[in-house]
PDB file of C-alpha atoms in Angstrom:
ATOM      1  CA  UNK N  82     -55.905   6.456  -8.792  1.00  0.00           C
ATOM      2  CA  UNK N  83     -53.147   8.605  -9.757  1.00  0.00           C
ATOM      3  CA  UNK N  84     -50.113   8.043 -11.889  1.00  0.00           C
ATOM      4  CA  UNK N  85     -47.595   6.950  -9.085  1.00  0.00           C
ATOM      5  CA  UNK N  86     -50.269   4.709  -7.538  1.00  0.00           C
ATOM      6  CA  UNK N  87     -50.681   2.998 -10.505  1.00  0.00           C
ATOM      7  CA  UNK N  88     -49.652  -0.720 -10.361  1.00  0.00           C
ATOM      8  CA  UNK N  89     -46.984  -1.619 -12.971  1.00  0.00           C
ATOM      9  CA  UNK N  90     -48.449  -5.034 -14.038  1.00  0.00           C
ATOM     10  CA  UNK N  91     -45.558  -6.731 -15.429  1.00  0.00           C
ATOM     11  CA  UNK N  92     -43.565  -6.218 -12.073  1.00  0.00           C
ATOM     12  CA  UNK N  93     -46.978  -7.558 -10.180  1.00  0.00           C
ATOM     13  CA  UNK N  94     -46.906 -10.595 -11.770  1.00  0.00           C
ATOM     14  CA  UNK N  95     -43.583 -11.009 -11.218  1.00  0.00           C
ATOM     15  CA  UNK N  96     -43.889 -11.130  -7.835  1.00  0.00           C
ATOM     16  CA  UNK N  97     -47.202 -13.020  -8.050  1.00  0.00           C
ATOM     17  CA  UNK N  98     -45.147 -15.937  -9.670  1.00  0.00           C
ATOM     18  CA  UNK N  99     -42.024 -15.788  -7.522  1.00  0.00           C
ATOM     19  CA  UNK N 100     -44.559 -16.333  -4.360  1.00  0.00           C
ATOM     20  CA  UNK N 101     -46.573 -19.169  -5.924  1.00  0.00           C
ATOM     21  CA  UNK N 102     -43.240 -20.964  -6.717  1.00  0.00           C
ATOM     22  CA  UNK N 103     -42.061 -20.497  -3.074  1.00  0.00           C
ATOM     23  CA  UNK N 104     -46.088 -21.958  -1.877  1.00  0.00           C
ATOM     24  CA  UNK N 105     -46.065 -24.610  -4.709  1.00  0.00           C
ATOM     25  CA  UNK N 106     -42.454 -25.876  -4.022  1.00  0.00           C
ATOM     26  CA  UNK N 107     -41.745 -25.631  -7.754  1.00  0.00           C
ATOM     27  CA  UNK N 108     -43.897 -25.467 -10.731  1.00  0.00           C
ATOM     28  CA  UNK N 109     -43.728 -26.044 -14.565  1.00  0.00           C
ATOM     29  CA  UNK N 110     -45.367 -23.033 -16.673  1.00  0.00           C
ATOM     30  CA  UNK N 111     -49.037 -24.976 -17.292  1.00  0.00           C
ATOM     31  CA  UNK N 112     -49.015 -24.926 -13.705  1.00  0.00           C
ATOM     32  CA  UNK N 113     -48.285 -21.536 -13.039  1.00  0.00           C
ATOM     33  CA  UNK N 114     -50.487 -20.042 -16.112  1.00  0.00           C
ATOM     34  CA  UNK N 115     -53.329 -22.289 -14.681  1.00  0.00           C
ATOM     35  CA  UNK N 116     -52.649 -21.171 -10.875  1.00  0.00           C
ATOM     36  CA  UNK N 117     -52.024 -17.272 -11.792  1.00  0.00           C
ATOM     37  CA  UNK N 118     -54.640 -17.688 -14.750  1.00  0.00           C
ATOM     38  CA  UNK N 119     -52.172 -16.109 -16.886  1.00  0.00           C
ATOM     39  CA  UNK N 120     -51.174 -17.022 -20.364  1.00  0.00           C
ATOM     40  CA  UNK N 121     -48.670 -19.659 -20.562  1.00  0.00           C
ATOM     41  CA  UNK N 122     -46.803 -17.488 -23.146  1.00  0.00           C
ATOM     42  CA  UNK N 123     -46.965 -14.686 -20.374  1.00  0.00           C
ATOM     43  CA  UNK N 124     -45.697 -16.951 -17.351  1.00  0.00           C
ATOM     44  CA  UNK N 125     -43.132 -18.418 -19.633  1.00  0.00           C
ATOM     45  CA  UNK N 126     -41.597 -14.656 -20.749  1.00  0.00           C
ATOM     46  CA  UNK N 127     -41.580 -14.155 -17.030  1.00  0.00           C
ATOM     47  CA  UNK N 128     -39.583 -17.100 -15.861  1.00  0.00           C
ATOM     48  CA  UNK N 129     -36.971 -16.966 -18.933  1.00  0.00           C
ATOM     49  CA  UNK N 130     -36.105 -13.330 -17.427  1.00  0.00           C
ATOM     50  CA  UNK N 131     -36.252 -14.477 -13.999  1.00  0.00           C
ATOM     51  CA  UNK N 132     -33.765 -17.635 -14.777  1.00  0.00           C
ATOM     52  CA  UNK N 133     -31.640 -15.158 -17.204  1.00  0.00           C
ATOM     53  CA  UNK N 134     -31.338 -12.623 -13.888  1.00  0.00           C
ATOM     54  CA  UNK N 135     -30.547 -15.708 -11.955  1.00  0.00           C
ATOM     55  CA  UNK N 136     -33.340 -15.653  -9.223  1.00  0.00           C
ATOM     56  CA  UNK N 137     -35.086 -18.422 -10.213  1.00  0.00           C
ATOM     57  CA  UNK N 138     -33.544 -22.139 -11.251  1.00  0.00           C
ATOM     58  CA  UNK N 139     -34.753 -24.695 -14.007  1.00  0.00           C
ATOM     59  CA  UNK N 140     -34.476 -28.169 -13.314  1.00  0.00           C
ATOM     60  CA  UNK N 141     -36.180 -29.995 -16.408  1.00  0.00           C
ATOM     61  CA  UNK N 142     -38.813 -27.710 -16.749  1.00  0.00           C
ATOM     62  CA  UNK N 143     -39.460 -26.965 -13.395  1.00  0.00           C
ATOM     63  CA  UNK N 144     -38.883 -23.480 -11.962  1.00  0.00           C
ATOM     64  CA  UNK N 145     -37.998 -23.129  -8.411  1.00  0.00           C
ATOM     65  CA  UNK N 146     -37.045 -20.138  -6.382  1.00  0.00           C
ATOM     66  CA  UNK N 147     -33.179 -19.548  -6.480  1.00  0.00           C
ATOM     67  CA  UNK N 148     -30.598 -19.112  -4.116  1.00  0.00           C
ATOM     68  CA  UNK N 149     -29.729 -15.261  -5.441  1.00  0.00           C
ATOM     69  CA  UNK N 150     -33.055 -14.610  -2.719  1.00  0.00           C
ATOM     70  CA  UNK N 151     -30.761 -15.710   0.074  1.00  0.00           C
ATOM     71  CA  UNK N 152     -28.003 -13.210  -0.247  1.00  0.00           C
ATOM     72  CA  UNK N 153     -31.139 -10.714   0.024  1.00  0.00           C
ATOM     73  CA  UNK N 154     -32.977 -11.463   2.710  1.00  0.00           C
ATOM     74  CA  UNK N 155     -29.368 -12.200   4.507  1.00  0.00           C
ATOM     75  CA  UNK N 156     -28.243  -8.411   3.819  1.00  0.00           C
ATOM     76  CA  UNK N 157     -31.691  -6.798   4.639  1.00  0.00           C
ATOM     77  CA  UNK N 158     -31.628  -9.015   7.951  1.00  0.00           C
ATOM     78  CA  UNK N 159     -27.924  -7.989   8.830  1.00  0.00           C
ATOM     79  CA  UNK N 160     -29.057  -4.501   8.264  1.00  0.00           C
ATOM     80  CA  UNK N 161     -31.340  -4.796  11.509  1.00  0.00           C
ATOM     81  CA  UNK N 162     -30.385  -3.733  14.601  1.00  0.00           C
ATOM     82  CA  UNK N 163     -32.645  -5.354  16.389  1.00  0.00           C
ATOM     83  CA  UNK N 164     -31.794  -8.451  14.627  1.00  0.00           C
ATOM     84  CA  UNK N 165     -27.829  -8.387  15.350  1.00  0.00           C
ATOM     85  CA  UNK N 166     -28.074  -7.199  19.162  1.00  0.00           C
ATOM     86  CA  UNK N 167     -30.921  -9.880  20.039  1.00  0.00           C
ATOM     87  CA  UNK N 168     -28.842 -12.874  18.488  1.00  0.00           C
ATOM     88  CA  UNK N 169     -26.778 -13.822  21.409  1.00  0.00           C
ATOM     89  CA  UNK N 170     -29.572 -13.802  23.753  1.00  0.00           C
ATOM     90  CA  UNK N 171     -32.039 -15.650  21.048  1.00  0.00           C
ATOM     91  CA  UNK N 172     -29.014 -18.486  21.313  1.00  0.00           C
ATOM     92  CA  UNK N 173     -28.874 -18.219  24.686  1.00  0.00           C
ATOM     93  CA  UNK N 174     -32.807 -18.593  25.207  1.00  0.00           C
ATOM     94  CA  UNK N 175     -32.388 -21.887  23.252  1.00  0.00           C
ATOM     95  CA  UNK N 176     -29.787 -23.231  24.647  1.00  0.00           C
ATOM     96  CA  UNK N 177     -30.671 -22.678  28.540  1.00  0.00           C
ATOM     97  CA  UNK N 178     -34.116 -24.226  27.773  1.00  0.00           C
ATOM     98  CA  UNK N 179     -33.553 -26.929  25.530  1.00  0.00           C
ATOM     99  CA  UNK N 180     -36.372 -25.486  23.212  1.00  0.00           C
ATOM    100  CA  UNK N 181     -36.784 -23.003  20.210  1.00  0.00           C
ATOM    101  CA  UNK N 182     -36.484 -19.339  20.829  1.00  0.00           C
ATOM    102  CA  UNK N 183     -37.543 -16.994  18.633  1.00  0.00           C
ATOM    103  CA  UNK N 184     -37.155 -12.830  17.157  1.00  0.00           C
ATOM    104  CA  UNK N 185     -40.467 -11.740  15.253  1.00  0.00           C
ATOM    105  CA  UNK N 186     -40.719  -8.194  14.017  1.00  0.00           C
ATOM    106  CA  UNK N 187     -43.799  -6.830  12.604  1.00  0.00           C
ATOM    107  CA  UNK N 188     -43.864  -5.931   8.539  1.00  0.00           C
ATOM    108  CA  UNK N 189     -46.562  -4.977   6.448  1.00  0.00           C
ATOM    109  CA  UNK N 190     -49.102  -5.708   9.294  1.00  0.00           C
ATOM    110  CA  UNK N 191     -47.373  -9.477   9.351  1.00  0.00           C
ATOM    111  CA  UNK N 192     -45.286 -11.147  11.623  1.00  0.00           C
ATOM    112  CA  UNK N 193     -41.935 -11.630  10.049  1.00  0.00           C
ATOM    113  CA  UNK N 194     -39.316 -14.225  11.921  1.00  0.00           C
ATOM    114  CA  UNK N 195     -36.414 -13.028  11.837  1.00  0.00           C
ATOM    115  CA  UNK N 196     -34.662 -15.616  13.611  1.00  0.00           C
ATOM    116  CA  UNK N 197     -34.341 -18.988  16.043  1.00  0.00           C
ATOM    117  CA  UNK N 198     -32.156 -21.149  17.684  1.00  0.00           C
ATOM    118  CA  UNK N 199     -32.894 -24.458  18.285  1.00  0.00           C
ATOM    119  CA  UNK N 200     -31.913 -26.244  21.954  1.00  0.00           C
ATOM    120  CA  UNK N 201     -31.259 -29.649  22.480  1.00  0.00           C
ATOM    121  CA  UNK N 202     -34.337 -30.859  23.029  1.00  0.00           C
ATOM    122  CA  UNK N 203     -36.634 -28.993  20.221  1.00  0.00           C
ATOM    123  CA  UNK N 204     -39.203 -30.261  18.269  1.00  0.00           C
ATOM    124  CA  UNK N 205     -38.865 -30.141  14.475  1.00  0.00           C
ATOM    125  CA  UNK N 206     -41.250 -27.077  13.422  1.00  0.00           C
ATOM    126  CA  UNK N 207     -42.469 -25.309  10.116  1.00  0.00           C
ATOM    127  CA  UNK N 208     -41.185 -21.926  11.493  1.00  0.00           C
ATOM    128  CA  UNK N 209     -37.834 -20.592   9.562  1.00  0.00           C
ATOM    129  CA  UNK N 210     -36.443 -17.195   8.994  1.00  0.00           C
ATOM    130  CA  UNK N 211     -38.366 -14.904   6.179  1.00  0.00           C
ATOM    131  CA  UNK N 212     -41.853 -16.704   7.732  1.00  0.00           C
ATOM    132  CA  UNK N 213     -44.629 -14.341   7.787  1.00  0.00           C
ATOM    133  CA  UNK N 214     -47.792 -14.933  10.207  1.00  0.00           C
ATOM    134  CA  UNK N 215     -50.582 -13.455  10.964  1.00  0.00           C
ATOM    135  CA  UNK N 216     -49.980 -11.782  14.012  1.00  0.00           C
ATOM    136  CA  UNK N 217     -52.466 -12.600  16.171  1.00  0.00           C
ATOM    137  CA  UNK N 218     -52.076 -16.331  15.907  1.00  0.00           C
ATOM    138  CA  UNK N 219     -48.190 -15.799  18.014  1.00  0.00           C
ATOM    139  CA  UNK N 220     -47.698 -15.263  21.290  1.00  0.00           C
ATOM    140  CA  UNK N 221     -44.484 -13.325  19.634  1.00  0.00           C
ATOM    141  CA  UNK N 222     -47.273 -10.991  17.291  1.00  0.00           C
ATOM    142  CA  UNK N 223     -49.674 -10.493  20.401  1.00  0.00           C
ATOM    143  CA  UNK N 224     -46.418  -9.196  22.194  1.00  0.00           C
ATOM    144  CA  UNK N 225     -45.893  -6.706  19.005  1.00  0.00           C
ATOM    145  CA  UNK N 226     -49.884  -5.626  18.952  1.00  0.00           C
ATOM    146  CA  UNK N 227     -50.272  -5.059  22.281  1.00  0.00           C
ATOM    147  CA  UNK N 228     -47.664  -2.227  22.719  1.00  0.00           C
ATOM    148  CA  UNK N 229     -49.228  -0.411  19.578  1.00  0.00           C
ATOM    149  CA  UNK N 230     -51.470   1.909  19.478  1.00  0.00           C
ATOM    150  CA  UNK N 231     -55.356   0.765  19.159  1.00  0.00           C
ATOM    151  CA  UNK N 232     -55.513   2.476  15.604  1.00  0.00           C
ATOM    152  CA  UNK N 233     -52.679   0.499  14.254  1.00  0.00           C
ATOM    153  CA  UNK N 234     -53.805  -2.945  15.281  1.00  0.00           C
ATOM    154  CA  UNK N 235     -57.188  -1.979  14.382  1.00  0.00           C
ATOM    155  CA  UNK N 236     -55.983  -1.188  10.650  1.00  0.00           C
ATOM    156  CA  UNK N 237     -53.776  -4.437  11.153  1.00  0.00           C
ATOM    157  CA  UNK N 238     -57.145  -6.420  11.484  1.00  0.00           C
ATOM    158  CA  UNK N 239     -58.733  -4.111   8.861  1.00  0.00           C
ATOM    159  CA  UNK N 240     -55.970  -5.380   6.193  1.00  0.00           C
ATOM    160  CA  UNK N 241     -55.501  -8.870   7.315  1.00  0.00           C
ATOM    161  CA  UNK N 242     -58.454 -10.234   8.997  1.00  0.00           C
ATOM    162  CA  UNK N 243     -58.666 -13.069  12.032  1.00  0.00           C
ATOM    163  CA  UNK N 244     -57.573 -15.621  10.132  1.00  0.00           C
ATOM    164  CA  UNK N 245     -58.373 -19.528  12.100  1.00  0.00           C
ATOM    165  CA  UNK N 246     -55.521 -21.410  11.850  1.00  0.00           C
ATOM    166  CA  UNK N 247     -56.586 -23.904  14.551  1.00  0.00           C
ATOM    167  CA  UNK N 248     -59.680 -24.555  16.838  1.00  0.00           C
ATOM    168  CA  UNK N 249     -57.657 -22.597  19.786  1.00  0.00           C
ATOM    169  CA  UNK N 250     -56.659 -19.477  17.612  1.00  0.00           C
ATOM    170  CA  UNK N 251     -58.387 -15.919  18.454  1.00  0.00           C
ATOM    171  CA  UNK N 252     -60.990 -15.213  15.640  1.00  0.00           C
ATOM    172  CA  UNK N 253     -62.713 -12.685  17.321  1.00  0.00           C
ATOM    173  CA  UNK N 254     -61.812  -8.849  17.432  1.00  0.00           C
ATOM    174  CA  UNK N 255     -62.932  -7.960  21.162  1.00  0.00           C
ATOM    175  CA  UNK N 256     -61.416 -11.002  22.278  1.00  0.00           C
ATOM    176  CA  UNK N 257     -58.396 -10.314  20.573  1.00  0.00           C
ATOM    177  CA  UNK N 258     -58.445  -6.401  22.516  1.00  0.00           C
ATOM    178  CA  UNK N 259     -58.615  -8.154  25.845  1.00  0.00           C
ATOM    179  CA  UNK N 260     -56.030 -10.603  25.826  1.00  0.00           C
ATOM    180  CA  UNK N 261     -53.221  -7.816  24.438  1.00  0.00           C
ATOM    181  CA  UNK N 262     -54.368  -5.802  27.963  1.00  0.00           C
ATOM    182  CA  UNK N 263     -54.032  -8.639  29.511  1.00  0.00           C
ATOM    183  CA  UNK N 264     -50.535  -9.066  28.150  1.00  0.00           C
ATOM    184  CA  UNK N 265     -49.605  -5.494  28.709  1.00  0.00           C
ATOM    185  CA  UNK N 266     -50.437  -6.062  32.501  1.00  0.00           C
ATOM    186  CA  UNK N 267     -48.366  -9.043  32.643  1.00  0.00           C
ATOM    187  CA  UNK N 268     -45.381  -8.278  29.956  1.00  0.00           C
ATOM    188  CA  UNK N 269     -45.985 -11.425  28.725  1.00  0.00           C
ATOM    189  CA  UNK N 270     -47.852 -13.094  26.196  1.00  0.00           C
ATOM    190  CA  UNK N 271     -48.945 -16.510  25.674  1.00  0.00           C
ATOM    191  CA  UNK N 272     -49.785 -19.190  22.659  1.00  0.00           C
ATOM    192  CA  UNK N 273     -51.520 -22.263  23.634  1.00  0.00           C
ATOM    193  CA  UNK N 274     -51.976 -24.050  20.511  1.00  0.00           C
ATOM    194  CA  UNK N 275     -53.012 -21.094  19.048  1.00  0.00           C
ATOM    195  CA  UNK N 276     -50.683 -21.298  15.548  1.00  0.00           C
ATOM    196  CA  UNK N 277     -49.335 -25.293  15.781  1.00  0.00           C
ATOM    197  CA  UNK N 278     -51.696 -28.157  17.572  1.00  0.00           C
ATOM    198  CA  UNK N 279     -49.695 -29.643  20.639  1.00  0.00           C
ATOM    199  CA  UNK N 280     -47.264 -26.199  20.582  1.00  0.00           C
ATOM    200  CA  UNK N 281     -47.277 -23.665  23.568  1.00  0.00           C
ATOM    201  CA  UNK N 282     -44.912 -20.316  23.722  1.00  0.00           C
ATOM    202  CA  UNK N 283     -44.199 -17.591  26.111  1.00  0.00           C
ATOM    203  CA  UNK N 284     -43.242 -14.312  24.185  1.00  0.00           C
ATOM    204  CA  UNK N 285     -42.307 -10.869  25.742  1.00  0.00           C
ATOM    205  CA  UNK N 286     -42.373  -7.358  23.552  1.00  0.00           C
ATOM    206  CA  UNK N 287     -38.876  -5.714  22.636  1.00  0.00           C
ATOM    207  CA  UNK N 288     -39.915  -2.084  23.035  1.00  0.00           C
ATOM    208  CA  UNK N 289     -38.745   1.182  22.521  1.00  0.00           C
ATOM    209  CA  UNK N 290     -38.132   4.082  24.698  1.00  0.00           C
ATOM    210  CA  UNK N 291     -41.886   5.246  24.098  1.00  0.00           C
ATOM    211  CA  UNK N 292     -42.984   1.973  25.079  1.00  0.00           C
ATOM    212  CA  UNK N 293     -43.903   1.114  21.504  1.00  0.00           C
ATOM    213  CA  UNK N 294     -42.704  -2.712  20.521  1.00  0.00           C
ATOM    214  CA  UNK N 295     -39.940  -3.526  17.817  1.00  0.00           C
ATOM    215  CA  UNK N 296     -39.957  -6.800  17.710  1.00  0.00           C
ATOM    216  CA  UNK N 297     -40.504  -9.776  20.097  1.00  0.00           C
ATOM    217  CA  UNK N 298     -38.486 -12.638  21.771  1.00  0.00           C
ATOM    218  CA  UNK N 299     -40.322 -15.830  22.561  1.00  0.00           C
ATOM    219  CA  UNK N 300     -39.678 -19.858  23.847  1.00  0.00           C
ATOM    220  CA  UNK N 301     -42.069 -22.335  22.206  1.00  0.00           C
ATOM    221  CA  UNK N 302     -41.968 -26.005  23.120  1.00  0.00           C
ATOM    222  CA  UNK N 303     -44.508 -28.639  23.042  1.00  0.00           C
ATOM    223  CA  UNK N 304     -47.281 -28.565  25.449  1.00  0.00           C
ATOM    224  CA  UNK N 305     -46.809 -31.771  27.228  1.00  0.00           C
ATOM    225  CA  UNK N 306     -43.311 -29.886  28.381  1.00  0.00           C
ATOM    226  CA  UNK N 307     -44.916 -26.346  29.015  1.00  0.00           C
ATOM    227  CA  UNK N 308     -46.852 -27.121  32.038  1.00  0.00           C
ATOM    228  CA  UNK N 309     -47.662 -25.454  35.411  1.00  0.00           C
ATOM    229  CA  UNK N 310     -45.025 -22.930  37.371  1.00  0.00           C
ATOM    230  CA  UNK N 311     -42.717 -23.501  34.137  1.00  0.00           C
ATOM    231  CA  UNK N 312     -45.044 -22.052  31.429  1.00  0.00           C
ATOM    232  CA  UNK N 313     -46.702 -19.334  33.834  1.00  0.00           C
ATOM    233  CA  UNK N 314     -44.206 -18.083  35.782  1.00  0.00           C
ATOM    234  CA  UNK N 315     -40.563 -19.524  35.246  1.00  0.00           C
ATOM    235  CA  UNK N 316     -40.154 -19.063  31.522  1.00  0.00           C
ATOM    236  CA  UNK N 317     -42.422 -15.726  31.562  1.00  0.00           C
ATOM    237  CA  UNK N 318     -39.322 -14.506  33.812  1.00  0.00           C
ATOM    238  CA  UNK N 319     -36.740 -15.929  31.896  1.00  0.00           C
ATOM    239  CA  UNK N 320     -38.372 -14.514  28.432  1.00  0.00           C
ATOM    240  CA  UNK N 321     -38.910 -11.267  30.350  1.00  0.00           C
ATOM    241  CA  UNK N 322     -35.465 -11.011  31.391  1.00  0.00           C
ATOM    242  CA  UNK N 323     -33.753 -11.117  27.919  1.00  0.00           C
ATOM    243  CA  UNK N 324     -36.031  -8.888  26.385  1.00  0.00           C
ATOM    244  CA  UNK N 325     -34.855  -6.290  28.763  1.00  0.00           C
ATOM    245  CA  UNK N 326     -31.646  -7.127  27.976  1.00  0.00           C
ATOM    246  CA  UNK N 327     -31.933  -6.904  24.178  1.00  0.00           C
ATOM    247  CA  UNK N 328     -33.799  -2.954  24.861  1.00  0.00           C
ATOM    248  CA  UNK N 329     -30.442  -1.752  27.430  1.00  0.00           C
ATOM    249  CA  UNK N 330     -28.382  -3.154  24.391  1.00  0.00           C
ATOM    250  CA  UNK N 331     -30.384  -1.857  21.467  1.00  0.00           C
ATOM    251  CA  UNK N 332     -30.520   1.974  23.834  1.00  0.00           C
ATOM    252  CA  UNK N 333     -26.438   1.901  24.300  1.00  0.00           C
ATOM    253  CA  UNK N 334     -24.855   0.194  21.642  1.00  0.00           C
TER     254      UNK N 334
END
């Protein structure tokens, strides 16, 4: 390994204690030295200089993730494009539907939401923006992977694995290769219970003039609701449609 691959250690475990907070929901400094198996001395010269900084809070001894993070993630999200042109017709989605629409774009070989709207008639989900999924467990990632090149997905898979996340979720690699042509043929993509029991979503890929996605638009809703002509062919068309949209807009503004 050379010297500018090198890890620097002390800004690892920074991170590695700023992402157990945000799993654990808050944690007192036993807990993190135990969970990071890290001296407590260690975890505790860590958190003093991440509450002095002002990115993480202290209420009685328990640390929490602070809300310096928000300002952030709220100025790297504004900086997207894709983010800022797709908004209105991410509201739109919602609000025409009744259900949750969705933006995913792909990060690190993750799928990142980036953000929702939430119609009248939603269901109350775990989803929220900054979420990162695997990507093949989304009808919104399996939009993203199948306009990439084979290569890319396959290092994707390499990196991240199949992971199950329920019984319904693709686990196998060849599988996986056939549904994304399927959803090239169709321009759609779909979930059925793949990431959330009961939950089924129609996606469609945001792509680029070389046909290469950017990010993803989807409707989820549960499944007793996405049934028949609606989930294969009405919403498909309605997804569809505002994806092309959100490319015209993202080519010309």
């Amino acid at each position: 390994m050379s010297r500018s691959d090198t890890p620097v250690n002390a800004a690892k475990t920074t991170f590695e204690i700023i992402d157990t907070l945000r799993e654990l929901d808050g944690a007192g400094v036993s807990e993190l030295a135990d969970e990071l198996d890290r001296p407590t001395s260690t975890i505790y010269d860590h958190l003093r200089t991440l509450v002095d900084e002002e990115y993480l809070i202290n209420e009685d001894g328990v640390y929490r993730v602070g809300a310096r993070f928000l300002e952030l993630g709220e100025q790297a999200r504004n900086r997207m494009k894709v983010y800022t042109v797709s908004r209105p017709e991410v509201d739109d989605l919602a609000e025409e539907t009744g259900e949750h629409s969705n933006l995913m774009i792909e990060e690190h070989g993750l799928g990142v939401f980036v953000y929702k709207a939430r119609g009248a008639d939603a269901v109350q989900l775990d989803t929220h923006a900054g979420m990162r999924v695997p990507l093949q467990t989304t009808a919104l990632g399996k939009a993203i992977l199948a306009h990439r090149p084979r290569e890319e997905v396959e290092a994707i898979l390499d990196r991240h694995g199949l992971p199950e996340v329920t019984e319904n979720t693709i686990t196998d690699r060849e599988e996986l290769f056939e549904d994304l042509a399927a959803v090239r043929d169709r321009g759609v993509s779909f979930d059925d219970e793949e990431r959330v029991g009961g939950m089924r979503c129609v996606a469609a890929p945001i792509t680029d003039s070389n046909d290469r996605a950017i990010a993803a638009l989807s409707v989820s809703g549960p499944k007793s609701r996405m049934l028949g002509d609606k989930y294969k062919e009405d919403l498909p068309e309605r997804v569809r449609r505002s994806a092309n949209v959100i490319e015209v807009n993202l080519t010309y503004s």
